[in-house]
Amino acid sequence: MKQDTPQRRPVVGIIGNQHLINETYLTHGGGVMNTEAVSQVSGCLPLLIAADPRFVSVQELLETCDGFLLTGGRPNVHPAEYGEAETEAHGEFDRARDAITLPLVRACVERGQPFFGICRGFQEVAVAFGSTLHPEIRDLPGRSNHRMPPEGTLEEKFELRHEVRFTKGGRFHQLLGAQAVMTNTLHGQGICKPGPRVVIEGHAPDGTPEAIYIKDAKGFTLSVQWHPEWNAANDPVSRPLFEAFGAAVRAWAEHKAQPAEHARA
């Protein structure tokens, strides 16, 4: 009896980060929470990407993957990418990741290929389309401390800490079915001046931008400043975001496969 062939899952490239183990051994890594969210909630095949132009090219990634998850990470986008000088407040950098993700984001928008930006990924999307960043938003008058608490359990660090309010009738409001939601917060930088195509649809109570998309993009470009990969399968805000991202990636994969199918017909 002939068995059905398992359906191929579309591939999501998860942008990895460099890590130094024991202060000597350089690695590329990615959080298990990101992998779990992509596999179990988005329904896609997670593929960890070594974000370094010495090893991969943007074109290769576009051809290999159907969509991309732009993850969070300790290093920040280098301020030279938005026309400012480096200062101590800007923190650590990963220039290799900058060299991959910023042109990757622009290429995806041009092609209509989906991506989902999270925390640093949110900032990469913003910078790729002309935004500037505050190096340390907690130092600004009237702003809150959005950084990860230095002490406590993982559950305490990722707990819901503030409200995000969305533009009424906007994309996030429609997708999540609510104009205000509670989120975690684990970041130090934030958007200062948005680029002309960067649409801010969500703000924290202190005015910090928290949810964006790229105007006139053909594909999925939703990006958030918080970390929806935490408890993604159960959280009522995280799950719809990863489900919608997965649906967009499947649609791209099906569209990409159509020419080959027609050729065989």
XYZ file of N, CA and C in Angstrom:
795
model
N 0.849 -1.193 0.000
C 0.000 0.000 0.000
C 0.886 1.245 0.000
N 0.621 2.159 -0.887
C 1.417 3.368 -1.003
C 1.115 4.325 0.140
N 2.156 4.801 0.800
C 1.988 5.751 1.888
C 2.068 7.179 1.364
N 1.295 8.054 2.005
C 1.330 9.460 1.613
C 2.688 10.063 1.967
N 3.216 10.869 1.065
C 4.474 11.555 1.323
C 4.219 12.731 2.265
N 4.996 12.831 3.372
C 4.790 13.970 4.291
C 4.932 15.300 3.552
N 4.047 16.221 3.874
C 4.092 17.523 3.218
C 5.301 18.310 3.701
N 6.023 18.885 2.747
C 7.193 19.680 3.081
C 6.779 20.955 3.803
N 7.388 21.190 4.940
C 7.132 22.438 5.647
C 7.949 23.563 5.023
N 7.388 24.747 4.893
C 8.191 25.867 4.399
C 9.298 26.184 5.392
N 10.382 26.740 4.884
C 11.581 26.976 5.689
C 11.628 28.417 6.180
N 11.815 28.578 7.473
C 12.034 29.900 8.063
C 13.478 29.982 8.533
N 14.232 30.913 7.961
C 15.587 31.169 8.410
C 15.567 31.996 9.680
N 16.103 31.442 10.755
C 16.170 32.146 12.040
C 17.547 32.782 12.156
N 17.592 34.093 12.187
C 18.867 34.801 12.231
C 19.557 34.550 13.568
N 20.763 33.973 13.493
C 21.497 33.656 14.707
C 22.380 34.799 15.180
N 22.902 34.636 16.374
C 23.800 35.614 16.979
C 25.132 34.963 17.324
N 26.200 35.748 17.312
C 27.497 35.243 17.739
C 27.581 35.206 19.259
N 28.158 34.126 19.780
C 28.361 33.983 21.221
C 29.770 33.467 21.463
N 30.373 33.955 22.538
C 31.706 33.508 22.925
C 31.570 32.625 24.159
N 31.909 31.335 24.001
C 31.809 30.388 25.097
C 33.138 30.323 25.837
N 33.065 30.432 27.170
C 34.261 30.397 28.014
C 35.302 31.433 27.582
N 34.828 32.526 27.007
C 35.680 33.651 26.588
C 36.716 33.265 25.533
N 36.530 32.116 24.896
C 37.517 31.681 23.895
C 36.897 31.109 22.625
N 35.723 30.465 22.733
C 35.198 29.700 21.597
C 34.011 30.422 20.975
N 34.193 30.937 19.747
C 33.145 31.706 19.078
C 32.140 30.774 18.410
N 30.860 31.019 18.649
C 29.796 30.186 18.092
C 28.715 31.062 17.472
N 27.863 30.421 16.667
C 26.599 31.018 16.247
C 25.487 30.262 16.959
N 24.544 31.002 17.525
C 23.485 30.355 18.279
C 22.145 31.042 18.118
N 21.117 30.336 18.584
C 19.761 30.881 18.549
C 18.957 30.329 19.704
N 18.033 31.127 20.212
C 17.211 30.702 21.339
C 16.245 29.591 20.973
N 16.117 28.624 21.853
C 15.188 27.519 21.626
C 13.748 28.021 21.537
N 13.439 29.099 22.263
C 12.079 29.647 22.202
C 11.725 30.085 20.787
N 12.680 30.643 20.050
C 12.434 31.038 18.662
C 12.166 29.814 17.793
N 12.994 28.783 17.963
C 12.831 27.551 17.192
C 11.480 26.919 17.464
N 11.111 26.882 18.735
C 9.844 26.273 19.139
C 8.657 27.033 18.546
N 8.713 28.355 18.588
C 7.614 29.163 18.061
C 7.451 28.967 16.559
N 8.564 28.946 15.835
C 8.511 28.764 14.381
C 7.978 27.386 14.036
N 8.442 26.353 14.733
C 8.048 24.987 14.419
C 6.626 24.681 14.860
N 6.296 25.006 16.109
C 5.040 24.553 16.687
C 3.879 25.513 16.484
N 4.167 26.804 16.340
C 3.073 27.774 16.181
C 2.951 28.239 14.731
N 4.072 28.592 14.117
C 4.030 28.983 12.703
C 3.894 27.789 11.779
N 4.266 26.578 12.259
C 4.148 25.376 11.442
C 5.184 25.299 10.335
N 6.362 25.865 10.573
C 7.424 25.907 9.566
C 8.663 25.166 10.054
N 9.560 24.895 9.126
C 10.824 24.240 9.447
C 11.842 25.294 9.860
N 12.326 25.269 11.115
C 13.292 26.276 11.553
C 14.701 25.933 11.077
N 15.383 26.929 10.528
C 16.746 26.750 10.038
C 17.596 27.884 10.598
N 18.541 27.550 11.483
C 19.376 28.574 12.099
C 20.390 29.106 11.096
N 20.453 30.433 10.972
C 21.319 31.092 10.001
C 22.541 31.687 10.704
N 23.720 31.349 10.187
C 24.956 31.998 10.640
C 25.032 33.350 9.928
N 24.666 34.415 10.632
C 24.533 35.737 10.015
C 25.902 36.398 9.880
N 26.626 35.973 8.862
C 27.976 36.486 8.627
C 28.246 36.389 7.125
N 28.552 37.503 6.468
C 28.738 37.490 5.014
C 29.941 36.672 4.555
N 30.797 36.243 5.486
C 31.897 35.346 5.104
C 31.379 33.951 4.750
N 30.196 33.617 5.257
C 29.699 32.257 5.111
C 28.431 32.142 4.276
N 27.624 33.176 4.258
C 26.359 33.146 3.525
C 26.178 34.473 2.804
N 25.403 34.451 1.739
C 25.048 35.681 1.038
C 23.550 35.916 1.142
N 23.151 37.152 0.968
C 21.730 37.476 1.001
C 20.982 36.714 -0.080
N 21.544 36.629 -1.280
C 20.877 35.932 -2.370
C 20.679 34.457 -2.051
N 21.683 33.828 -1.461
C 21.548 32.418 -1.083
C 20.437 32.231 -0.063
N 20.350 33.131 0.886
C 19.317 33.023 1.912
C 17.928 33.198 1.309
N 17.784 34.157 0.413
C 16.489 34.391 -0.234
C 16.028 33.158 -1.010
N 16.959 32.467 -1.630
C 16.613 31.288 -2.427
C 16.386 30.053 -1.570
N 17.055 29.970 -0.430
C 16.978 28.779 0.422
C 15.773 28.815 1.342
N 15.464 29.986 1.873
C 14.406 30.127 2.877
C 13.154 30.752 2.267
N 12.009 30.431 2.892
C 10.739 31.010 2.449
C 10.380 32.257 3.241
N 10.907 32.362 4.447
C 10.679 33.528 5.287
C 11.787 33.623 6.318
N 11.781 34.703 7.088
C 12.870 34.933 8.038
C 12.325 35.444 9.369
N 12.914 34.926 10.452
C 12.657 35.456 11.782
C 13.889 36.231 12.205
N 13.723 37.539 12.366
C 14.807 38.423 12.790
C 14.751 38.507 14.310
N 15.629 37.786 14.967
C 15.540 37.577 16.403
C 16.119 38.746 17.201
N 15.888 38.682 18.504
C 16.548 39.591 19.411
C 17.996 39.179 19.604
N 18.767 40.025 20.270
C 20.170 39.727 20.535
C 20.795 40.838 21.347
N 21.839 40.506 22.107
C 22.491 41.511 22.943
C 23.150 42.628 22.126
N 23.912 42.327 21.071
C 24.526 43.412 20.285
C 23.473 44.279 19.597
N 23.781 45.555 19.434
C 22.882 46.506 18.793
C 23.312 46.796 17.361
N 22.387 47.299 16.575
C 22.724 47.761 15.231
C 23.718 48.914 15.362
N 24.780 48.869 14.582
C 25.805 49.911 14.697
C 25.231 51.255 14.247
N 25.472 52.330 15.019
C 24.886 53.629 14.668
C 25.351 54.186 13.325
N 26.466 53.697 12.809
C 26.897 54.143 11.474
C 25.849 53.796 10.428
N 25.032 52.768 10.699
C 23.991 52.359 9.751
C 22.866 53.383 9.666
N 22.773 54.280 10.655
C 21.775 55.355 10.563
C 22.425 56.726 10.733
N 23.718 56.787 10.363
C 24.383 58.072 10.231
C 24.820 58.736 11.499
N 25.070 57.960 12.563
C 25.507 58.549 13.816
C 26.820 57.927 14.272
N 27.508 58.622 15.153
C 28.797 58.146 15.659
C 28.594 57.167 16.814
N 29.505 56.238 16.930
C 29.468 55.250 18.012
C 29.817 55.907 19.341
N 29.045 55.588 20.391
C 29.346 56.045 21.748
C 29.277 54.844 22.683
N 29.733 55.037 23.905
C 29.679 53.956 24.889
C 28.245 53.526 25.168
N 27.317 54.452 25.076
C 25.910 54.149 25.346
C 25.312 53.183 24.332
N 25.911 53.105 23.144
C 25.369 52.214 22.114
C 25.632 50.737 22.411
N 26.521 50.425 23.329
C 26.729 49.041 23.750
C 27.537 48.214 22.773
N 27.245 46.906 22.743
C 27.968 45.968 21.899
C 27.387 45.957 20.489
N 28.200 45.478 19.531
C 27.771 45.433 18.136
C 28.075 44.067 17.519
N 27.399 43.792 16.429
C 27.679 42.608 15.608
C 27.615 43.070 14.156
N 28.742 43.543 13.659
C 28.773 44.122 12.314
C 28.509 43.071 11.246
N 28.868 41.813 11.521
C 28.596 40.748 10.555
C 27.086 40.561 10.387
N 26.365 40.573 11.504
C 24.906 40.452 11.406
C 24.304 41.665 10.699
N 24.788 42.863 11.013
C 24.317 44.062 10.300
C 24.458 43.882 8.790
N 25.600 43.324 8.370
C 25.903 43.202 6.938
C 24.983 42.224 6.230
N 24.368 41.315 6.989
C 23.421 40.366 6.401
C 21.986 40.868 6.522
N 21.589 41.254 7.725
C 20.166 41.497 7.957
C 19.626 42.754 7.291
N 20.398 43.827 7.281
C 19.863 45.068 6.714
C 19.580 44.936 5.215
N 20.510 44.430 4.389
C 20.161 44.218 2.984
C 19.135 43.109 2.794
N 19.112 42.126 3.708
C 18.111 41.057 3.613
C 16.703 41.618 3.794
N 16.527 42.486 4.772
C 15.226 43.104 5.007
C 14.765 43.881 3.773
N 15.667 44.673 3.203
C 15.297 45.467 2.023
C 14.956 44.572 0.840
N 15.706 43.490 0.665
C 15.436 42.564 -0.440
C 14.101 41.855 -0.248
N 13.790 41.477 0.980
C 12.506 40.818 1.250
C 11.329 41.738 0.933
N 11.451 42.997 1.317
C 10.373 43.943 1.029
C 10.195 44.100 -0.473
N 11.291 44.182 -1.190
C 11.222 44.336 -2.641
C 10.577 43.120 -3.305
N 10.870 41.922 -2.799
C 10.353 40.681 -3.382
C 8.959 40.314 -2.868
N 8.584 40.841 -1.727
C 7.341 40.432 -1.087
C 7.517 39.200 -0.219
N 8.762 38.868 0.128
C 9.058 37.694 0.938
C 8.876 38.034 2.416
N 8.208 37.175 3.186
C 7.834 37.549 4.556
C 8.981 37.481 5.559
N 8.942 38.384 6.536
C 9.816 38.305 7.698
C 9.059 38.815 8.906
N 9.534 38.425 10.076
C 8.946 38.843 11.349
C 10.096 39.330 12.219
N 10.069 40.608 12.607
C 11.140 41.198 13.387
C 10.806 41.241 14.870
N 11.775 40.825 15.702
C 11.597 40.791 17.154
C 12.743 41.534 17.826
N 12.452 42.512 18.639
C 13.406 43.259 19.459
C 14.543 43.832 18.607
N 15.752 43.239 18.635
C 16.786 43.748 17.735
C 16.309 43.661 16.291
N 15.589 42.597 15.956
C 15.055 42.457 14.606
C 14.116 43.590 14.247
N 13.307 44.026 15.189
C 12.432 45.196 15.020
C 13.281 46.426 14.674
N 14.389 46.592 15.398
C 15.268 47.735 15.156
C 15.986 47.622 13.810
N 16.341 46.393 13.404
C 16.952 46.188 12.093
C 15.998 46.593 10.973
N 14.743 46.202 11.100
C 13.744 46.576 10.097
C 13.608 48.089 10.035
N 13.546 48.718 11.194
C 13.410 50.178 11.242
C 14.609 50.867 10.598
N 15.817 50.423 10.957
C 17.026 51.048 10.421
C 17.170 50.792 8.933
N 16.830 49.579 8.491
C 16.932 49.242 7.063
C 16.108 50.191 6.208
N 15.057 50.779 6.803
C 14.205 51.699 6.056
C 14.264 53.128 6.606
N 15.479 53.507 7.028
C 15.745 54.919 7.261
C 15.479 55.476 8.634
N 15.209 54.623 9.622
C 14.967 55.124 10.979
C 16.270 55.331 11.732
N 16.216 56.176 12.750
C 17.311 56.318 13.704
C 16.863 55.728 15.038
N 17.851 55.439 15.906
C 17.558 54.808 17.193
C 18.095 55.639 18.349
N 17.373 55.610 19.477
C 17.906 56.118 20.732
C 18.823 55.037 21.319
N 20.041 55.362 21.746
C 20.915 54.341 22.305
C 20.452 53.809 23.656
N 19.750 54.620 24.431
C 19.315 54.206 25.769
C 18.065 54.972 26.141
N 16.898 54.375 25.884
C 15.656 55.117 26.048
C 15.332 55.423 27.508
N 15.846 54.627 28.452
C 15.547 54.893 29.857
C 16.177 56.204 30.337
N 17.142 56.720 29.569
C 17.766 57.997 29.935
C 16.975 59.205 29.430
N 15.957 58.982 28.628
C 15.171 60.083 28.083
C 14.120 60.542 29.096
N 13.845 61.841 29.167
C 12.839 62.348 30.107
C 11.475 61.692 29.872
N 10.868 61.219 30.942
C 9.536 60.652 30.869
C 9.463 59.217 30.384
N 10.591 58.616 30.075
C 10.594 57.237 29.592
C 10.840 56.251 30.729
N 10.350 55.032 30.531
C 10.513 53.961 31.510
C 11.756 53.137 31.199
N 12.133 52.291 32.136
C 13.214 51.335 31.912
C 12.613 50.089 31.270
N 12.932 49.855 30.011
C 12.386 48.707 29.286
C 13.333 47.500 29.293
N 14.448 47.603 29.971
C 15.442 46.529 29.944
C 14.994 45.307 30.752
N 15.613 44.159 30.435
C 15.353 42.936 31.179
C 15.759 43.122 32.640
N 14.913 42.697 33.594
C 15.322 42.769 34.994
C 16.598 41.961 35.215
N 17.579 42.504 35.945
C 18.855 41.813 36.113
C 18.772 40.571 36.986
N 17.749 40.483 37.823
C 17.603 39.344 38.730
C 16.267 38.657 38.489
N 16.146 37.436 39.016
C 14.885 36.723 38.941
C 14.940 35.520 38.029
N 13.872 34.729 38.041
C 13.764 33.559 37.193
C 13.476 33.986 35.756
N 13.572 33.029 34.839
C 13.245 33.327 33.448
C 11.801 33.789 33.330
N 10.918 33.154 34.079
C 9.506 33.544 34.065
C 9.327 34.988 34.524
N 10.091 35.378 35.546
C 9.984 36.747 36.054
C 10.561 37.753 35.068
N 11.628 37.380 34.360
C 12.227 38.296 33.391
C 11.335 38.512 32.176
N 10.583 37.474 31.798
C 9.716 37.572 30.624
C 8.262 37.857 30.978
N 7.982 38.219 32.203
C 6.595 38.474 32.582
C 6.059 39.723 31.864
N 4.742 39.790 31.758
C 4.092 40.934 31.114
C 4.264 42.164 32.005
N 4.820 43.225 31.421
C 5.186 44.382 32.244
C 4.513 45.686 31.854
N 4.078 45.823 30.614
C 3.386 47.072 30.269
C 2.422 46.852 29.110
N 1.558 47.821 28.947
C 0.555 47.781 27.881
C 1.158 48.307 26.588
N 0.705 47.774 25.477
C 0.966 48.344 24.156
C -0.378 48.672 23.534
N -0.529 49.919 23.104
C -1.792 50.355 22.490
C -1.580 50.555 20.998
N -2.493 49.971 20.195
C -2.373 49.986 18.739
C -3.277 51.040 18.109
N -2.905 51.419 16.889
C -3.742 52.298 16.087
C -5.088 51.623 15.840
N -6.172 52.337 16.090
C -7.508 51.773 15.912
C -7.730 51.392 14.449
N -8.146 50.168 14.222
C -8.405 49.683 12.869
C -7.167 49.306 12.089
N -5.989 49.426 12.703
C -4.737 49.099 12.023
C -4.504 47.606 11.917
N -3.364 47.239 11.369
C -3.060 45.831 11.121
C -2.954 45.030 12.416
N -2.287 45.580 13.411
C -2.137 44.848 14.668
C -3.473 44.751 15.403
N -4.240 45.821 15.401
C -5.559 45.809 16.030
C -6.430 44.736 15.385
N -6.440 44.673 14.070
C -7.263 43.687 13.375
C -6.772 42.261 13.618
N -5.461 42.077 13.591
C -4.917 40.726 13.761
C -5.150 40.200 15.171
N -4.944 41.053 16.178
C -5.021 40.598 17.559
C -6.410 40.755 18.165
N -7.283 41.487 17.488
C -8.643 41.640 17.986
C -8.744 42.504 19.226
N -7.722 43.321 19.477
C -7.726 44.201 20.645
C -6.890 45.432 20.320
N -7.297 46.559 20.866
C -6.551 47.779 20.628
C -5.443 47.972 21.656
N -5.498 47.237 22.766
C -4.466 47.311 23.792
C -4.191 45.916 24.313
N -2.902 45.570 24.464
C -2.491 44.266 24.965
C -1.357 44.452 25.969
N -1.095 43.420 26.752
C 0.024 43.428 27.680
C 1.183 42.637 27.080
N 2.407 43.165 27.249
C 3.584 42.502 26.697
C 4.727 42.514 27.714
N 5.733 41.683 27.428
C 6.983 41.777 28.185
C 7.826 42.915 27.612
N 8.967 43.171 28.198
C 9.852 44.211 27.674
C 11.274 43.922 28.128
N 12.199 43.793 27.153
C 13.578 43.396 27.452
C 14.540 44.087 26.480
N 14.442 45.398 26.350
C 15.283 46.108 25.385
C 15.754 47.431 25.958
N 16.875 47.907 25.417
C 17.428 49.178 25.874
C 17.273 50.294 24.866
N 17.315 49.954 23.578
C 17.212 50.959 22.524
C 15.782 51.051 21.993
N 15.524 52.064 21.196
C 14.208 52.234 20.609
C 14.264 53.217 19.453
N 13.218 53.229 18.657
C 13.162 54.130 17.506
C 13.123 55.576 17.976
N 13.976 56.385 17.351
C 13.972 57.835 17.598
C 13.115 58.514 16.521
N 13.623 58.541 15.304
C 12.883 59.109 14.180
C 12.615 58.001 13.169
N 11.359 57.685 12.882
C 11.074 56.606 11.936
C 11.348 57.014 10.494
N 11.776 56.059 9.692
C 11.948 56.297 8.267
C 10.613 56.540 7.588
N 10.612 57.074 6.377
C 9.370 57.467 5.710
C 8.412 56.311 5.439
N 8.922 55.081 5.336
C 8.035 53.942 5.083
C 7.752 53.117 6.333
N 8.317 53.514 7.453
C 8.126 52.783 8.705
C 6.866 53.300 9.394
N 5.855 52.463 9.445
C 4.580 52.842 10.054
C 4.544 52.306 11.479
N 4.479 53.206 12.445
C 4.393 52.813 13.853
C 2.921 52.671 14.228
N 2.537 51.468 14.630
C 1.137 51.215 14.988
C 0.942 50.891 16.463
N 2.017 50.734 17.223
C 1.864 50.414 18.634
C 2.849 51.187 19.487
N 2.389 51.679 20.643
C 3.245 52.429 21.571
C 3.050 51.907 22.987
N 4.142 51.962 23.761
C 4.067 51.738 25.198
C 3.480 52.982 25.855
N 3.073 52.894 27.118
C 2.501 54.071 27.789
C 3.434 55.277 27.824
N 4.771 55.061 27.771
C 5.697 56.184 27.800
C 6.014 56.731 26.409
N 5.312 56.214 25.373
C 5.499 56.696 24.017
C 6.501 55.922 23.182
N 7.157 54.926 23.763
C 8.137 54.133 23.025
C 7.451 53.322 21.935
N 7.913 53.409 20.672
C 7.329 52.612 19.595
C 7.512 51.118 19.853
N 6.460 50.335 19.649
C 6.491 48.913 19.975
C 6.042 47.998 18.834
N 5.392 48.528 17.807
C 4.889 47.680 16.720
C 4.925 48.478 15.417
N 5.529 47.874 14.384
C 5.676 48.565 13.102
C 5.413 47.615 11.944
N 5.228 48.208 10.768
C 5.287 47.480 9.499
C 5.815 48.450 8.444
N 6.144 47.909 7.274
C 6.700 48.734 6.201
C 5.597 49.088 5.211
N 5.403 50.367 5.001
C 4.350 50.866 4.128
C 4.555 50.388 2.691
N 3.467 49.962 2.070
C 3.427 49.547 0.664
C 4.240 48.287 0.381
N 4.621 47.541 1.419
C 5.299 46.261 1.200
C 4.281 45.218 0.752
N 4.690 44.338 -0.162
C 3.778 43.312 -0.677
C 3.652 42.131 0.281
N 4.643 41.929 1.126
C 4.640 40.768 2.008
C 4.455 41.131 3.470
N 4.543 40.121 4.326
C 4.411 40.258 5.774
C 5.653 40.947 6.325
N 5.484 42.091 6.987
C 6.620 42.839 7.535
C 6.372 43.258 8.986
N 5.406 42.638 9.659
C 5.115 43.044 11.029
C 6.326 42.786 11.921
N 6.614 43.733 12.791
C 7.758 43.636 13.691
C 7.372 44.260 15.024
N 7.875 43.649 16.116
C 7.510 44.112 17.455
C 8.754 44.282 18.314
N 8.683 45.218 19.258
C 9.827 45.506 20.121
C 9.917 44.537 21.298
N 8.820 43.883 21.635
C 8.844 42.920 22.739
C 9.249 41.529 22.229
N 9.141 40.508 23.093
C 9.582 39.149 22.755
C 8.383 38.187 22.745
N 7.696 38.056 21.615
C 6.527 37.179 21.550
C 6.883 35.694 21.505
N 8.177 35.355 21.333
C 8.545 33.938 21.317
C 8.376 33.288 22.687
N 8.353 34.089 23.739
C 8.123 33.567 25.079
C 6.681 33.083 25.199
N 6.502 31.797 25.512
C 5.162 31.209 25.691
C 4.278 31.422 24.465
N 4.906 31.309 23.277
C 4.195 31.659 22.040
C 2.968 30.802 21.785
N 3.001 29.543 22.187
C 1.882 28.642 21.913
C 0.644 28.981 22.735
N 0.832 29.625 23.879
C -0.284 29.858 24.799
C -0.665 31.318 24.981
N 0.257 32.212 24.700
C -0.025 33.620 24.918
C -1.000 34.142 23.861
N -2.077 34.843 24.257
C -3.088 35.289 23.293
C -2.610 36.390 22.345
N -1.469 37.020 22.645
C -0.894 38.022 21.753
C 0.150 37.378 20.841
N 0.986 36.525 21.419
C 2.065 35.902 20.655
C 1.552 34.927 19.611
N 0.611 34.093 19.990
C 0.173 33.034 19.084
C -0.382 33.572 17.764
N -1.288 34.562 17.768
C -1.785 35.078 16.475
C -0.686 35.671 15.605
N 0.330 36.270 16.222
C 1.424 36.838 15.443
C 2.204 35.743 14.723
N 2.561 34.681 15.437
C 3.317 33.599 14.810
C 2.453 32.792 13.840
N 1.164 32.680 14.119
C 0.274 31.989 13.170
C 0.153 32.781 11.871
N 0.002 34.085 11.983
C -0.109 34.920 10.787
C 1.188 34.905 9.993
N 2.313 34.932 10.688
C 3.607 34.832 10.024
C 3.727 33.498 9.294
N 3.348 32.407 9.946
C 3.397 31.096 9.313
C 2.525 31.017 8.070
N 1.345 31.602 8.127
C 0.447 31.606 6.964
C 1.082 32.375 5.809
N 1.746 33.484 6.116
C 2.411 34.277 5.070
C 3.566 33.504 4.450
N 4.321 32.778 5.272
C 5.442 31.987 4.763
C 4.941 30.850 3.880
N 3.868 30.188 4.290
C 3.292 29.107 3.458
C 2.801 29.654 2.125
N 2.184 30.819 2.146
C 1.697 31.423 0.902
C 2.858 31.731 -0.033
N 3.967 32.216 0.535
C 5.150 32.494 -0.289
C 5.710 31.207 -0.880
N 5.809 30.165 -0.054
C 6.352 28.892 -0.515
C 5.496 28.302 -1.626
N 4.183 28.401 -1.490
C 3.281 27.871 -2.522
C 3.417 28.666 -3.813
N 3.546 29.966 -3.685
C 3.732 30.819 -4.864
C 5.044 30.484 -5.558
N 6.098 30.266 -4.777
C 7.411 29.947 -5.328
C 7.404 28.609 -6.054
N 6.590 27.663 -5.579
C 6.565 26.329 -6.158
C 5.726 26.252 -7.430
N 4.881 27.217 -7.697
C 3.959 27.147 -8.831
C 4.646 27.031 -10.180
N 5.680 27.796 -10.495
C 6.327 27.648 -11.816
C 6.843 26.242 -12.076
N 7.432 25.605 -11.047
C 7.960 24.254 -11.214
C 6.819 23.265 -11.459
N 5.713 23.436 -10.747
C 4.579 22.538 -10.920
C 3.983 22.684 -12.327
N 3.903 23.916 -12.794
C 3.356 24.138 -14.134
C 4.261 23.558 -15.210
N 5.567 23.586 -14.959
C 6.516 23.043 -15.932
C 6.377 21.539 -16.089
N 5.990 20.857 -14.981
C 5.828 19.409 -15.027
C 4.496 18.997 -15.608
N 3.551 19.922 -15.666
C 2.194 19.571 -16.121
C 2.154 19.274 -17.619
